[in-house]
Amino acid sequence: MERVTLQEGLSFSRIVHGHWRAADWNKSTQEFLTLTEQCLELGITTFDNANIYGDYTCEGLFGKVLKAKPYLRDRMEIVTKCGIKLANGKNGFSLNHYDSSKEHIIESAERSLKELNTDYIDVLLLHRPDVLLDPDEVAEAFTLLKKQGKVRHFGVSNYLPSQVNMLQASLNMPLVTNQVELSVMYRDNFENGVLDQCIEKKMPPMAWSPLNQGLIFTSETEKAIRVRDALKKTAAEIGANDMDEVMYAWLMKHPAGIMPIVGSGRIERIQSAVNSLSLKLDRQQWYEIWVSSRGRDVD
Ligand code: NAP
């Protein structure tokens, strides 16, 4: 498996496994452990989580896996997130909101450590841009967590370039990634400067929902039908098993070094993402898919 270097001493597997839907997989700890070991055998060593996933349960589900086989921890990188507070009727919040205060970042990271049964987080991301973010306060929280060895690196998610610059200016450590939505169906982050900044800052992006949350497989919108046709045509041309492999290969042709996060708990679907690493699209094939998504030729 290809590795992507984010910083000196930090690399991710090109394909990442995401745990957002882990509560829906209804797996026993043994089944989740088996899936994790299968990922590691495929070379997928990076796992993406968040404090709020599964209504604050998904970190704990993975923590049980690590408790069952603690030696696996050293063979992987764990990414998790903080900064969103969900009103779930149990924690006293009356509405969903964002919080990037020093207190929340520290509390949330410490809870993540407990839930995940680990004594360090490889990368902690601020999940969404918080309108009330005070960069100096974030810097204090990051510095303390790093000094204590609880978090090794920090990054952001769903940030625009100006937001990355604003936060980075207060930090004495580099933001190592921006995790954003990227797919054949969602092109905004290709065109709004996010990927340009990732290249400029040598900050490889992670792509969430690389398969459009699975919607592309069944959606009957004109756009989805057009894109599916283009993907199937390309799949036949380049010898892909199916259109999902083309969607991953299409993302990975971009020079920013995009790391797709696979959202499925089914090993055969995770295998498809790994297969895509050997597929190559030429520029015309890439742009044919771009144009199918855009709905009109390039100018
Ligand atoms: P995705 O891969 O775009 O979507 C996964 C969904 O697609 C699953 O429901 C899966 O169903 C379905 N699917 C996959 N292959 C399929 C096929 N061939 N036919 C039909 N359905 C298919 O990714 P995602 O789960 O939306 O997101 C991936 C990860 O990104 C998450 O786990 C999380 O770690 C991260 N994320 C981050 C943010 C953020 O704000 N930072 C937001 C969203 C997600 P099965 O489960 O049945 O295979």
Tab-separated table of C-alpha atoms and ligand atoms in Angstrom, residues 18-21 25 48-49 53 81 127-128 157-158 179 207-214 217 244 248 261-266 269, ligand 1:
chain	number	residue	atom	x	y	z
A	18	GLY	CA	-13.757	5.564	8.210
A	19	HIS	CA	-15.781	4.718	11.307
A	20	TRP	CA	-18.668	7.169	10.949
A	21	ARG	CA	-21.124	4.375	10.204
A	25	TRP	CA	-22.684	-2.036	10.976
A	48	ASP	CA	-10.865	7.911	10.915
A	49	ASN	CA	-13.253	8.557	13.785
A	53	TYR	CA	-19.894	9.471	15.489
A	81	LYS	CA	-12.228	14.936	15.780
A	127	HIS	CA	-14.417	18.939	12.759
A	128	ARG	CA	-16.073	22.059	11.302
A	157	SER	CA	-11.885	19.443	8.532
A	158	ASN	CA	-14.214	21.313	6.198
A	179	GLN	CA	-10.436	16.579	5.649
A	207	ALA	CA	-11.621	12.890	1.155
A	208	TRP	CA	-14.835	12.158	3.017
A	209	SER	CA	-17.798	10.542	1.270
A	210	PRO	CA	-15.678	9.622	-1.781
A	211	LEU	CA	-18.611	7.559	-3.099
A	212	ASN	CA	-21.170	10.321	-2.460
A	213	GLN	CA	-22.439	8.465	0.641
A	214	GLY	CA	-23.514	5.648	-1.683
A	217	PHE	CA	-25.501	4.057	-7.012
A	244	ASP	CA	-16.694	2.531	-7.423
A	248	TYR	CA	-11.513	6.310	-6.137
A	261	ILE	CA	-11.823	7.517	3.375
A	262	VAL	CA	-13.781	4.338	2.729
A	263	GLY	CA	-17.095	4.391	4.584
A	264	SER	CA	-18.198	0.779	4.198
A	265	GLY	CA	-17.908	-1.942	6.811
A	266	ARG	CA	-17.873	-4.642	4.092
A	269	ARG	CA	-16.041	-2.839	-0.768
B	1	NAP	P1	-18.823	6.792	1.143
B	1	NAP	O1	-17.870	5.711	0.776
B	1	NAP	O2	-19.045	7.897	0.177
B	1	NAP	O3	-20.235	6.161	1.459
B	1	NAP	C1	-20.389	4.954	2.137
B	1	NAP	C2	-21.790	4.442	1.872
B	1	NAP	O4	-21.846	4.030	0.503
B	1	NAP	C3	-22.150	3.242	2.725
B	1	NAP	O5	-23.491	3.376	3.150
B	1	NAP	C4	-21.991	2.092	1.762
B	1	NAP	O6	-22.888	1.034	2.048
B	1	NAP	C5	-22.385	2.718	0.453
B	1	NAP	N1	-21.762	2.018	-0.682
B	1	NAP	C6	-20.443	1.821	-0.895
B	1	NAP	N2	-20.239	1.100	-2.027
B	1	NAP	C7	-21.467	0.853	-2.523
B	1	NAP	C8	-21.911	0.161	-3.677
B	1	NAP	N3	-21.054	-0.406	-4.529
B	1	NAP	N4	-23.252	0.100	-3.904
B	1	NAP	C9	-24.127	0.683	-3.041
B	1	NAP	N5	-23.753	1.355	-1.908
B	1	NAP	C10	-22.442	1.432	-1.674
B	1	NAP	O7	-18.286	7.368	2.511
B	1	NAP	P2	-19.010	7.929	3.846
B	1	NAP	O8	-19.352	6.767	4.708
B	1	NAP	O9	-20.086	8.892	3.512
B	1	NAP	O10	-17.783	8.714	4.461
B	1	NAP	C11	-16.536	8.038	4.665
B	1	NAP	C12	-15.885	8.497	5.926
B	1	NAP	O11	-15.610	9.884	5.846
B	1	NAP	C13	-16.709	8.354	7.210
B	1	NAP	O12	-16.652	7.050	7.759
B	1	NAP	C14	-16.015	9.332	8.104
B	1	NAP	O13	-14.861	8.727	8.656
B	1	NAP	C15	-15.612	10.442	7.139
B	1	NAP	N6	-16.550	11.588	7.148
B	1	NAP	C16	-16.077	12.791	7.582
B	1	NAP	C17	-16.893	13.911	7.570
B	1	NAP	C18	-16.339	15.221	8.046
B	1	NAP	O14	-17.106	16.194	8.166
B	1	NAP	N7	-15.066	15.309	8.311
B	1	NAP	C19	-18.227	13.823	7.104
B	1	NAP	C20	-18.674	12.586	6.651
B	1	NAP	C21	-17.825	11.480	6.665
B	1	NAP	P3	-22.363	-0.287	2.833
B	1	NAP	O15	-22.027	0.172	4.210
B	1	NAP	O16	-23.539	-1.194	2.760
B	1	NAP	O17	-21.177	-0.823	2.098
